[in-house]
mmCIF file of C-alpha atoms in Angstrom:
data_model
loop_
_atom_site.group_PDB
_atom_site.id
_atom_site.type_symbol
_atom_site.label_atom_id
_atom_site.label_comp_id
_atom_site.label_asym_id
_atom_site.label_seq_id
_atom_site.Cartn_x
_atom_site.Cartn_y
_atom_site.Cartn_z
ATOM 1 C CA MET A 4 0.753 -140.603 32.361
ATOM 2 C CA PRO A 5 0.662 -136.962 31.924
ATOM 3 C CA ILE A 6 1.789 -135.473 28.545
ATOM 4 C CA ARG A 7 5.593 -134.725 28.103
ATOM 5 C CA PRO A 8 6.010 -131.936 25.697
ATOM 6 C CA GLY A 9 9.419 -131.952 23.893
ATOM 7 C CA LYS A 10 10.549 -128.396 25.108
ATOM 8 C CA HIS A 11 9.225 -126.238 27.965
ATOM 9 C CA ASN A 12 10.566 -123.375 30.148
ATOM 10 C CA MET A 13 9.387 -124.593 33.498
ATOM 11 C CA ASP A 14 7.289 -126.957 35.507
ATOM 12 C CA TYR A 15 4.511 -125.750 37.726
ATOM 13 C CA ASP A 16 2.681 -128.082 40.220
ATOM 14 C CA VAL A 17 -0.668 -126.435 41.210
ATOM 15 C CA PHE A 18 -2.619 -128.194 43.917
ATOM 16 C CA ASN A 19 -5.393 -127.885 46.380
ATOM 17 C CA GLY A 20 -3.854 -127.510 49.922
ATOM 18 C CA ASP A 21 -5.769 -130.374 51.426
ATOM 19 C CA ALA A 22 -5.006 -134.023 51.825
ATOM 20 C CA ASP A 23 -6.395 -134.973 48.580
ATOM 21 C CA GLY A 24 -4.236 -132.306 46.551
ATOM 22 C CA ILE A 25 -1.212 -133.064 48.406
ATOM 23 C CA CYS A 26 -1.464 -137.016 48.100
ATOM 24 C CA ALA A 27 -2.455 -136.656 44.470
ATOM 25 C CA LEU A 28 0.772 -134.791 43.679
ATOM 26 C CA HIS A 29 2.989 -137.032 45.983
ATOM 27 C CA GLN A 30 1.920 -140.108 43.967
ATOM 28 C CA LEU A 31 2.751 -138.440 40.749
ATOM 29 C CA ARG A 32 6.067 -137.150 41.739
ATOM 30 C CA LEU A 33 7.011 -140.382 43.234
ATOM 31 C CA VAL A 34 6.521 -141.974 39.694
ATOM 32 C CA ASP A 35 7.694 -138.836 37.655
ATOM 33 C CA PRO A 36 10.050 -136.520 39.809
ATOM 34 C CA ARG A 37 10.352 -133.087 38.714
ATOM 35 C CA THR A 38 11.912 -129.869 40.205
ATOM 36 C CA SER A 39 8.724 -127.816 40.077
ATOM 37 C CA HIS A 40 7.533 -124.384 41.208
ATOM 38 C CA LEU A 41 4.730 -125.165 43.776
ATOM 39 C CA ILE A 42 1.610 -123.201 43.953
ATOM 40 C CA SER A 43 -1.136 -123.874 46.579
ATOM 41 C CA GLY A 44 -3.121 -122.212 49.219
ATOM 42 C CA VAL A 45 -5.951 -122.917 51.735
ATOM 43 C CA LYS A 46 -8.454 -125.700 50.958
ATOM 44 C CA ARG A 47 -11.005 -123.090 49.558
ATOM 45 C CA ASP A 48 -8.477 -121.091 47.672
ATOM 46 C CA ILE A 49 -9.180 -122.945 44.308
ATOM 47 C CA GLY A 50 -8.724 -120.329 41.813
ATOM 48 C CA LEU A 51 -5.045 -121.069 41.655
ATOM 49 C CA LEU A 52 -4.373 -120.914 37.972
ATOM 50 C CA SER A 53 -4.893 -117.111 38.242
ATOM 51 C CA ARG A 54 -1.668 -116.877 40.008
ATOM 52 C CA LEU A 55 0.231 -118.413 36.825
ATOM 53 C CA ASN A 56 -1.406 -115.759 34.690
ATOM 54 C CA SER A 57 -0.056 -113.075 36.916
ATOM 55 C CA LEU A 58 3.382 -114.165 36.017
ATOM 56 C CA PRO A 59 4.833 -112.128 33.198
ATOM 57 C CA GLU A 60 5.133 -114.203 29.950
ATOM 58 C CA CYS A 61 3.733 -117.303 31.419
ATOM 59 C CA ARG A 62 4.015 -119.525 28.234
ATOM 60 C CA ASP A 63 5.659 -122.658 26.904
ATOM 61 C CA ASN A 64 5.510 -124.294 30.423
ATOM 62 C CA ARG A 65 4.488 -127.618 31.618
ATOM 63 C CA ILE A 66 1.595 -127.409 34.291
ATOM 64 C CA THR A 67 0.028 -129.960 36.570
ATOM 65 C CA ALA A 68 -3.213 -128.956 38.168
ATOM 66 C CA LEU A 69 -4.718 -131.152 40.817
ATOM 67 C CA ASP A 70 -7.970 -131.066 42.929
ATOM 68 C CA ILE A 71 -9.079 -127.665 41.717
ATOM 69 C CA SER A 72 -12.261 -127.199 39.906
ATOM 70 C CA LEU A 73 -12.024 -126.529 36.245
ATOM 71 C CA ASP A 74 -15.169 -124.674 36.107
ATOM 72 C CA LYS A 75 -13.762 -122.281 38.640
ATOM 73 C CA ASN A 76 -10.535 -121.882 36.770
ATOM 74 C CA ARG A 77 -11.893 -121.946 33.213
ATOM 75 C CA GLU A 78 -10.927 -118.389 32.044
ATOM 76 C CA ASP A 79 -7.255 -118.698 33.296
ATOM 77 C CA LEU A 80 -6.921 -122.159 31.827
ATOM 78 C CA LEU A 81 -7.933 -121.051 28.518
ATOM 79 C CA ILE A 82 -5.392 -118.355 28.741
ATOM 80 C CA LEU A 83 -2.624 -120.781 29.751
ATOM 81 C CA LEU A 84 -3.526 -123.025 26.855
ATOM 82 C CA ASP A 85 -3.583 -120.114 24.311
ATOM 83 C CA ASN A 86 -0.038 -119.305 25.600
ATOM 84 C CA ASN A 87 1.181 -122.826 24.569
ATOM 85 C CA ASN A 88 1.460 -124.158 28.117
ATOM 86 C CA HIS A 89 0.974 -128.097 28.230
ATOM 87 C CA VAL A 90 -1.519 -128.652 31.044
ATOM 88 C CA PHE A 91 -2.345 -132.097 32.813
ATOM 89 C CA TYR A 92 -5.558 -131.746 34.852
ATOM 90 C CA ALA A 93 -6.780 -134.190 37.340
ATOM 91 C CA ASP A 94 -9.890 -133.306 39.467
ATOM 92 C CA HIS A 95 -13.303 -134.624 41.111
ATOM 93 C CA HIS A 96 -15.145 -131.542 41.231
ATOM 94 C CA TYR A 97 -17.875 -130.052 38.765
ATOM 95 C CA PRO A 98 -15.869 -129.295 35.539
ATOM 96 C CA GLY A 99 -18.577 -127.686 33.322
ATOM 97 C CA GLU A 100 -17.522 -127.951 29.730
ATOM 98 C CA ILE A 101 -14.062 -129.310 29.331
ATOM 99 C CA PRO A 102 -11.946 -127.543 26.742
ATOM 100 C CA ASP A 103 -10.866 -129.560 23.577
ATOM 101 C CA ARG A 104 -7.242 -128.548 23.181
ATOM 102 C CA ALA A 105 -4.232 -130.585 22.048
ATOM 103 C CA ASN A 106 -2.234 -129.279 24.786
ATOM 104 C CA LEU A 107 -4.631 -130.234 27.575
ATOM 105 C CA GLN A 108 -4.822 -133.521 29.151
ATOM 106 C CA THR A 109 -7.711 -134.243 31.700
ATOM 107 C CA ILE A 110 -8.561 -136.900 34.203
ATOM 108 C CA ILE A 111 -12.145 -135.603 35.567
ATOM 109 C CA ASP A 112 -14.655 -137.542 37.503
ATOM 110 C CA SER A 113 -17.177 -135.767 39.742
ATOM 111 C CA ASP A 114 -18.535 -138.969 41.109
ATOM 112 C CA PRO A 115 -19.120 -138.444 44.786
ATOM 113 C CA ASN A 116 -17.369 -141.484 45.882
ATOM 114 C CA ILE A 117 -14.173 -140.712 44.415
ATOM 115 C CA CYS A 118 -11.305 -137.847 44.896
ATOM 116 C CA THR A 119 -8.289 -136.900 43.091
ATOM 117 C CA GLY A 120 -5.918 -139.050 44.917
ATOM 118 C CA LEU A 121 -8.049 -142.201 43.882
ATOM 119 C CA LEU A 122 -8.038 -140.741 40.257
ATOM 120 C CA ILE A 123 -4.346 -140.605 40.203
ATOM 121 C CA ASP A 124 -3.917 -144.051 41.771
ATOM 122 C CA ARG A 125 -6.163 -145.467 38.790
ATOM 123 C CA MET A 126 -3.870 -143.763 36.189
ATOM 124 C CA LEU A 127 -0.700 -145.205 38.107
ATOM 125 C CA ASP A 128 -2.326 -148.669 38.277
ATOM 126 C CA GLY A 129 -2.136 -148.544 42.083
ATOM 127 C CA LYS A 130 1.675 -148.030 42.406
ATOM 128 C CA TYR A 131 1.356 -145.907 45.400
ATOM 129 C CA GLY A 132 -2.021 -146.898 46.767
ATOM 130 C CA LEU A 133 -1.313 -146.342 50.346
ATOM 131 C CA TRP A 134 -1.343 -142.604 49.559
ATOM 132 C CA ALA A 135 -4.460 -142.830 47.747
ATOM 133 C CA ILE A 136 -6.190 -144.368 50.721
ATOM 134 C CA VAL A 137 -4.658 -141.460 52.873
ATOM 135 C CA ALA A 138 -6.268 -139.049 50.344
ATOM 136 C CA ALA A 139 -9.574 -140.622 50.596
ATOM 137 C CA PHE A 140 -9.713 -140.655 54.289
ATOM 138 C CA GLY A 141 -8.875 -137.150 54.256
ATOM 139 C CA ASP A 142 -11.795 -136.267 51.883
ATOM 140 C CA ASN A 143 -14.187 -138.100 54.289
ATOM 141 C CA LEU A 144 -14.642 -140.971 51.847
ATOM 142 C CA HIS A 145 -14.209 -143.667 54.296
ATOM 143 C CA GLU A 146 -15.988 -146.366 52.435
ATOM 144 C CA ALA A 147 -13.999 -145.629 49.310
ATOM 145 C CA ALA A 148 -10.709 -145.745 51.297
ATOM 146 C CA LEU A 149 -11.729 -149.192 52.789
ATOM 147 C CA THR A 150 -12.689 -150.414 49.316
ATOM 148 C CA ARG A 151 -9.452 -149.455 47.985
ATOM 149 C CA ALA A 152 -7.523 -151.033 51.010
ATOM 150 C CA GLU A 153 -9.381 -154.414 50.708
ATOM 151 C CA PRO A 154 -6.745 -156.177 48.367
ATOM 152 C CA LEU A 155 -3.926 -154.800 50.453
ATOM 153 C CA ASP A 156 -4.962 -156.859 53.506
ATOM 154 C CA LEU A 157 -4.158 -154.279 55.968
ATOM 155 C CA THR A 158 -4.639 -154.616 59.639
ATOM 156 C CA GLU A 159 -7.020 -152.399 61.623
ATOM 157 C CA GLU A 160 -4.117 -150.686 63.167
ATOM 158 C CA LYS A 161 -2.614 -149.863 59.779
ATOM 159 C CA LEU A 162 -6.006 -148.812 58.570
ATOM 160 C CA ALA A 163 -6.380 -146.372 61.544
ATOM 161 C CA ILE A 164 -2.944 -145.030 60.953
ATOM 162 C CA LEU A 165 -3.988 -144.017 57.171
ATOM 163 C CA ARG A 166 -7.069 -142.622 58.350
ATOM 164 C CA GLU A 167 -5.262 -140.345 61.009
ATOM 165 C CA THR A 168 -2.726 -139.369 58.549
ATOM 166 C CA GLY A 169 -5.409 -138.222 56.026
ATOM 167 C CA GLU A 170 -7.460 -136.424 58.565
ATOM 168 C CA LEU A 171 -4.469 -134.499 59.964
ATOM 169 C CA LEU A 172 -3.275 -133.487 56.455
ATOM 170 C CA ASN A 173 -6.707 -132.519 55.778
ATOM 171 C CA TYR A 174 -7.194 -130.522 59.050
ATOM 172 C CA ASN A 175 -4.060 -128.347 57.998
ATOM 173 C CA GLY A 176 -5.904 -127.126 54.952
ATOM 174 C CA TYR A 177 -8.734 -125.261 56.634
ATOM 175 C CA GLY A 178 -8.618 -121.586 57.026
ATOM 176 C CA ARG A 179 -9.429 -118.145 55.637
ATOM 177 C CA GLU A 180 -5.913 -117.606 54.863
ATOM 178 C CA VAL A 181 -2.467 -119.330 55.001
ATOM 179 C CA GLY A 182 -1.848 -117.581 58.312
ATOM 180 C CA ASP A 183 -4.545 -119.639 59.997
ATOM 181 C CA LEU A 184 -2.775 -122.903 59.089
ATOM 182 C CA LEU A 185 -0.004 -124.441 61.178
ATOM 183 C CA TYR A 186 1.944 -124.917 57.989
ATOM 184 C CA SER A 187 1.802 -123.745 54.364
ATOM 185 C CA PRO A 188 0.603 -126.538 51.998
ATOM 186 C CA GLU A 189 3.636 -126.269 50.136
ATOM 187 C CA ASP A 190 5.942 -126.902 53.320
ATOM 188 C CA LEU A 191 3.456 -129.717 54.114
ATOM 189 C CA TYR A 192 3.842 -131.243 50.736
ATOM 190 C CA ARG A 193 7.598 -130.839 50.834
ATOM 191 C CA GLU A 194 7.512 -132.700 54.177
ATOM 192 C CA VAL A 195 5.396 -135.701 52.728
ATOM 193 C CA SER A 196 7.449 -135.899 49.795
ATOM 194 C CA GLY A 197 10.406 -137.217 51.783
ATOM 195 C CA TYR A 198 8.398 -140.273 52.480
ATOM 196 C CA GLU A 199 7.461 -143.127 50.021
ATOM 197 C CA ASN A 200 5.720 -145.001 52.684
ATOM 198 C CA PRO A 201 2.746 -143.230 54.779
ATOM 199 C CA PHE A 202 3.361 -145.575 57.756
ATOM 200 C CA GLU A 203 7.064 -144.075 58.081
ATOM 201 C CA PHE A 204 5.745 -140.708 57.761
ATOM 202 C CA HIS A 205 3.153 -141.318 60.497
ATOM 203 C CA GLY A 206 5.782 -142.709 62.676
ATOM 204 C CA THR A 207 8.693 -140.125 62.271
ATOM 205 C CA SER A 208 7.197 -136.695 61.065
ATOM 206 C CA LYS A 209 7.448 -134.113 63.524
ATOM 207 C CA ILE A 210 5.236 -131.858 61.590
ATOM 208 C CA LEU A 211 2.626 -134.610 61.872
ATOM 209 C CA SER A 212 3.039 -134.619 65.535
ATOM 210 C CA THR A 213 2.393 -130.986 65.599
ATOM 211 C CA LEU A 214 -0.770 -131.319 63.544
ATOM 212 C CA ARG A 215 -1.896 -134.048 65.874
ATOM 213 C CA GLU A 216 -1.594 -131.646 68.883
ATOM 214 C CA GLY A 217 -3.504 -128.818 67.253
ATOM 215 C CA PHE A 218 -6.096 -131.151 65.889
ATOM 216 C CA THR A 219 -6.961 -132.418 69.370
ATOM 217 C CA SER A 220 -7.118 -129.027 70.898
ATOM 218 C CA ASP A 221 -9.154 -127.447 68.132
ATOM 219 C CA LEU A 222 -11.595 -130.343 67.946
ATOM 220 C CA GLU A 223 -12.186 -130.574 71.734
ATOM 221 C CA ARG A 224 -13.237 -126.842 71.527
ATOM 222 C CA ALA A 225 -15.609 -127.279 68.669
ATOM 223 C CA ARG A 226 -17.233 -130.263 70.406
ATOM 224 C CA ALA A 227 -18.276 -128.048 73.227
ATOM 225 C CA VAL A 228 -20.366 -125.676 70.903
ATOM 226 C CA GLN A 229 -23.975 -126.273 70.711
ATOM 227 C CA PRO A 230 -25.848 -126.131 67.559
ATOM 228 C CA LEU A 231 -27.708 -122.970 66.198
ATOM 229 C CA SER A 232 -30.427 -125.060 64.371
ATOM 230 C CA VAL A 233 -31.518 -128.737 64.728
ATOM 231 C CA SER A 234 -34.171 -130.116 62.348
ATOM 232 C CA ALA A 235 -35.163 -133.137 60.739
ATOM 233 C CA SER A 236 -32.958 -132.107 57.797
ATOM 234 C CA GLY A 237 -29.668 -131.811 59.970
ATOM 235 C CA ARG A 238 -27.816 -129.694 62.346
ATOM 236 C CA ILE A 239 -26.233 -126.259 61.833
ATOM 237 C CA TYR A 240 -23.399 -124.836 63.853
ATOM 238 C CA THR A 241 -21.824 -121.431 64.092
ATOM 239 C CA PHE A 242 -18.355 -120.442 65.512
ATOM 240 C CA PRO A 243 -16.682 -117.109 66.328
ATOM 241 C CA ASP A 244 -14.208 -115.213 64.215
ATOM 242 C CA ALA A 245 -11.024 -116.894 65.191
ATOM 243 C CA SER A 246 -8.223 -119.112 63.660
ATOM 244 C CA TRP A 247 -9.114 -122.361 65.500
ATOM 245 C CA PRO A 248 -12.557 -122.840 64.321
ATOM 246 C CA ARG A 249 -11.427 -121.969 60.737
ATOM 247 C CA ARG A 250 -8.851 -124.806 61.026
ATOM 248 C CA VAL A 251 -11.321 -127.544 62.485
ATOM 249 C CA ALA A 252 -14.402 -126.591 60.612
ATOM 250 C CA GLY A 253 -14.165 -129.069 57.826
ATOM 251 C CA ILE A 254 -12.892 -131.908 60.249
ATOM 252 C CA PHE A 255 -15.775 -131.060 62.627
ATOM 253 C CA SER A 256 -18.365 -131.093 59.693
ATOM 254 C CA ASN A 257 -17.047 -134.625 58.715
ATOM 255 C CA GLU A 258 -17.288 -135.881 62.190
ATOM 256 C CA LYS A 259 -20.904 -134.786 62.660
ATOM 257 C CA ALA A 260 -21.717 -136.344 59.341
ATOM 258 C CA ARG A 261 -20.520 -139.694 60.398
ATOM 259 C CA GLU A 262 -22.310 -139.300 63.682
ATOM 260 C CA ALA A 263 -25.767 -138.987 61.931
ATOM 261 C CA PRO A 264 -25.402 -140.342 58.329
ATOM 262 C CA GLY A 265 -28.936 -139.681 57.345
ATOM 263 C CA GLN A 266 -28.727 -136.098 57.987
ATOM 264 C CA ALA A 267 -27.033 -132.983 56.444
ATOM 265 C CA HIS A 268 -24.606 -130.710 58.328
ATOM 266 C CA ALA A 269 -23.334 -127.217 58.014
ATOM 267 C CA VAL A 270 -20.792 -125.193 59.903
ATOM 268 C CA LEU A 271 -20.752 -121.511 59.866
ATOM 269 C CA VAL A 272 -17.520 -119.441 61.099
ATOM 270 C CA ASP A 273 -17.770 -115.646 61.499
ATOM 271 C CA ASN A 274 -15.432 -113.968 58.734
ATOM 272 C CA GLY A 275 -15.504 -110.843 61.140
ATOM 273 C CA ASP A 276 -16.955 -108.663 58.308
ATOM 274 C CA ALA A 277 -20.636 -109.418 58.528
ATOM 275 C CA SER A 278 -20.369 -112.564 56.637
ATOM 276 C CA TYR A 279 -19.737 -116.348 57.194
ATOM 277 C CA LEU A 280 -17.449 -119.045 55.954
ATOM 278 C CA VAL A 281 -19.768 -122.005 55.311
ATOM 279 C CA SER A 282 -18.842 -125.745 55.073
ATOM 280 C CA VAL A 283 -21.816 -128.049 54.090
ATOM 281 C CA ARG A 284 -21.823 -131.875 54.041
ATOM 282 C CA ALA A 285 -24.713 -133.786 52.518
ATOM 283 C CA PRO A 286 -26.105 -136.941 54.289
ATOM 284 C CA LEU A 287 -23.564 -139.739 53.803
ATOM 285 C CA SER A 288 -26.569 -142.017 53.080
ATOM 286 C CA ASP A 289 -27.104 -140.019 49.837
ATOM 287 C CA LYS A 290 -24.042 -137.779 49.185
ATOM 288 C CA ARG A 291 -25.969 -135.311 46.993
ATOM 289 C CA GLY A 292 -27.285 -131.759 47.232
ATOM 290 C CA ALA A 293 -24.402 -129.865 48.866
ATOM 291 C CA GLU A 294 -22.934 -128.165 45.811
ATOM 292 C CA GLU A 295 -26.362 -127.422 44.610
ATOM 293 C CA LEU A 296 -27.374 -125.637 47.818
ATOM 294 C CA CYS A 297 -24.179 -123.606 48.156
ATOM 295 C CA ARG A 298 -24.326 -122.466 44.414
ATOM 296 C CA LEU A 299 -27.601 -120.587 45.444
ATOM 297 C CA PHE A 300 -25.307 -118.108 47.169
ATOM 298 C CA PRO A 301 -22.607 -115.925 45.482
ATOM 299 C CA THR A 302 -19.049 -117.389 46.420
ATOM 300 C CA GLY A 303 -20.569 -120.987 46.944
ATOM 301 C CA GLY A 304 -19.356 -124.124 45.159
ATOM 302 C CA GLY A 305 -17.932 -127.496 45.726
ATOM 303 C CA ARG A 306 -18.954 -131.114 44.930
ATOM 304 C CA GLU A 307 -22.245 -132.985 45.430
ATOM 305 C CA ALA A 308 -21.079 -134.443 48.863
ATOM 306 C CA ALA A 309 -19.142 -131.619 50.416
ATOM 307 C CA ALA A 310 -19.398 -127.855 49.425
ATOM 308 C CA GLY A 311 -19.075 -124.362 50.899
ATOM 309 C CA ILE A 312 -19.696 -120.832 50.641
ATOM 310 C CA ASN A 313 -16.646 -118.431 51.211
ATOM 311 C CA SER A 314 -18.694 -115.364 52.187
ATOM 312 C CA LEU A 315 -22.270 -115.892 53.163
ATOM 313 C CA PRO A 316 -23.658 -112.369 54.268
ATOM 314 C CA ALA A 317 -24.871 -112.540 57.896
ATOM 315 C CA ASP A 318 -28.371 -111.165 56.710
ATOM 316 C CA SER A 319 -28.608 -114.273 54.519
ATOM 317 C CA LEU A 320 -28.377 -116.511 57.342
ATOM 318 C CA ASP A 321 -32.112 -117.204 57.684
ATOM 319 C CA LYS A 322 -32.401 -117.641 54.034
ATOM 320 C CA PHE A 323 -29.498 -120.089 54.268
ATOM 321 C CA ILE A 324 -31.146 -122.035 56.926
ATOM 322 C CA ASP A 325 -34.508 -122.290 55.041
ATOM 323 C CA GLN A 326 -32.790 -123.465 51.891
ATOM 324 C CA PHE A 327 -30.805 -126.011 53.949
ATOM 325 C CA ASN A 328 -33.973 -127.386 55.469
ATOM 326 C CA LYS A 329 -35.814 -127.587 52.252
ATOM 327 C CA LYS A 330 -32.970 -129.127 50.381
ATOM 328 C CA TRP A 331 -32.972 -132.139 52.830
ATOM 329 C CA LYS A 332 -36.488 -132.106 53.920
ATOM 330 C CA GLN A 333 -37.310 -135.405 55.435
ATOM 331 C CA PRO A 334 -40.614 -137.160 54.328
ATOM 332 C CA ILE A 335 -43.558 -137.262 56.825
#
């Protein structure tokens, strides 16, 4: 369990706004309820610890950080630790060097077949494993989700419910800004937190019904778009500057990856400022290389299987396509 300092001023829960971040936090708070200040954002807004350091005198607090790259938050994390904040950090992205501090506890594993929800599930000895399965489905880790579900002897119908729940929670996390989303991640977490059982959440939540309607409409529009580039390496799609493609880009990327598991995929959404928001999926048959590709460009990062670039200059599009095809060049 996370460290419990004797005296602290406040509790802060900082989490990625996607299915994995929400489900990881939900599992923790089912076991260890707290009245916490919630800090989240769109899926790509991972530099969340900087918001804590923008608060005056942020010291002597208890902080939980979930599903956000330690490497991307390193400078702010060190400041928080220097100010005697106690931090529990769980994540599955590339961490870089992990600070060795008495007031930092970490559970970090960047294996491409794991997500933060599964890490928390492991820590909690599977107490709320159904939510970990939701997290894995949401992160497009279907094999990992099914493996975790095996000992639970779930029916196909129940597995389908957990999968849809994860995909809908994840769908809500995509956007350039919170205004693109149907619900803020904090509000979505609050809704989820009222349900111990994901099957009850799936059957009764009005918020989930709204997400389902938006998901269906956005995905239908995306499926009508033809790829910009098709090669042996994979497919690349471009979308206009609008809220709907920003919401559905990640889900659409995951769908295309499952359609052709031996190929890589990229979805580029026009940012409206001569740049693109990029989502990349490595081939599901290998699940490597997405992060390495995206880190070739400023504002790029992520994990081996799924990564992105927040602002790819439009004049770098040809370079991106070239590097994409080189990264997953198929043998002759």
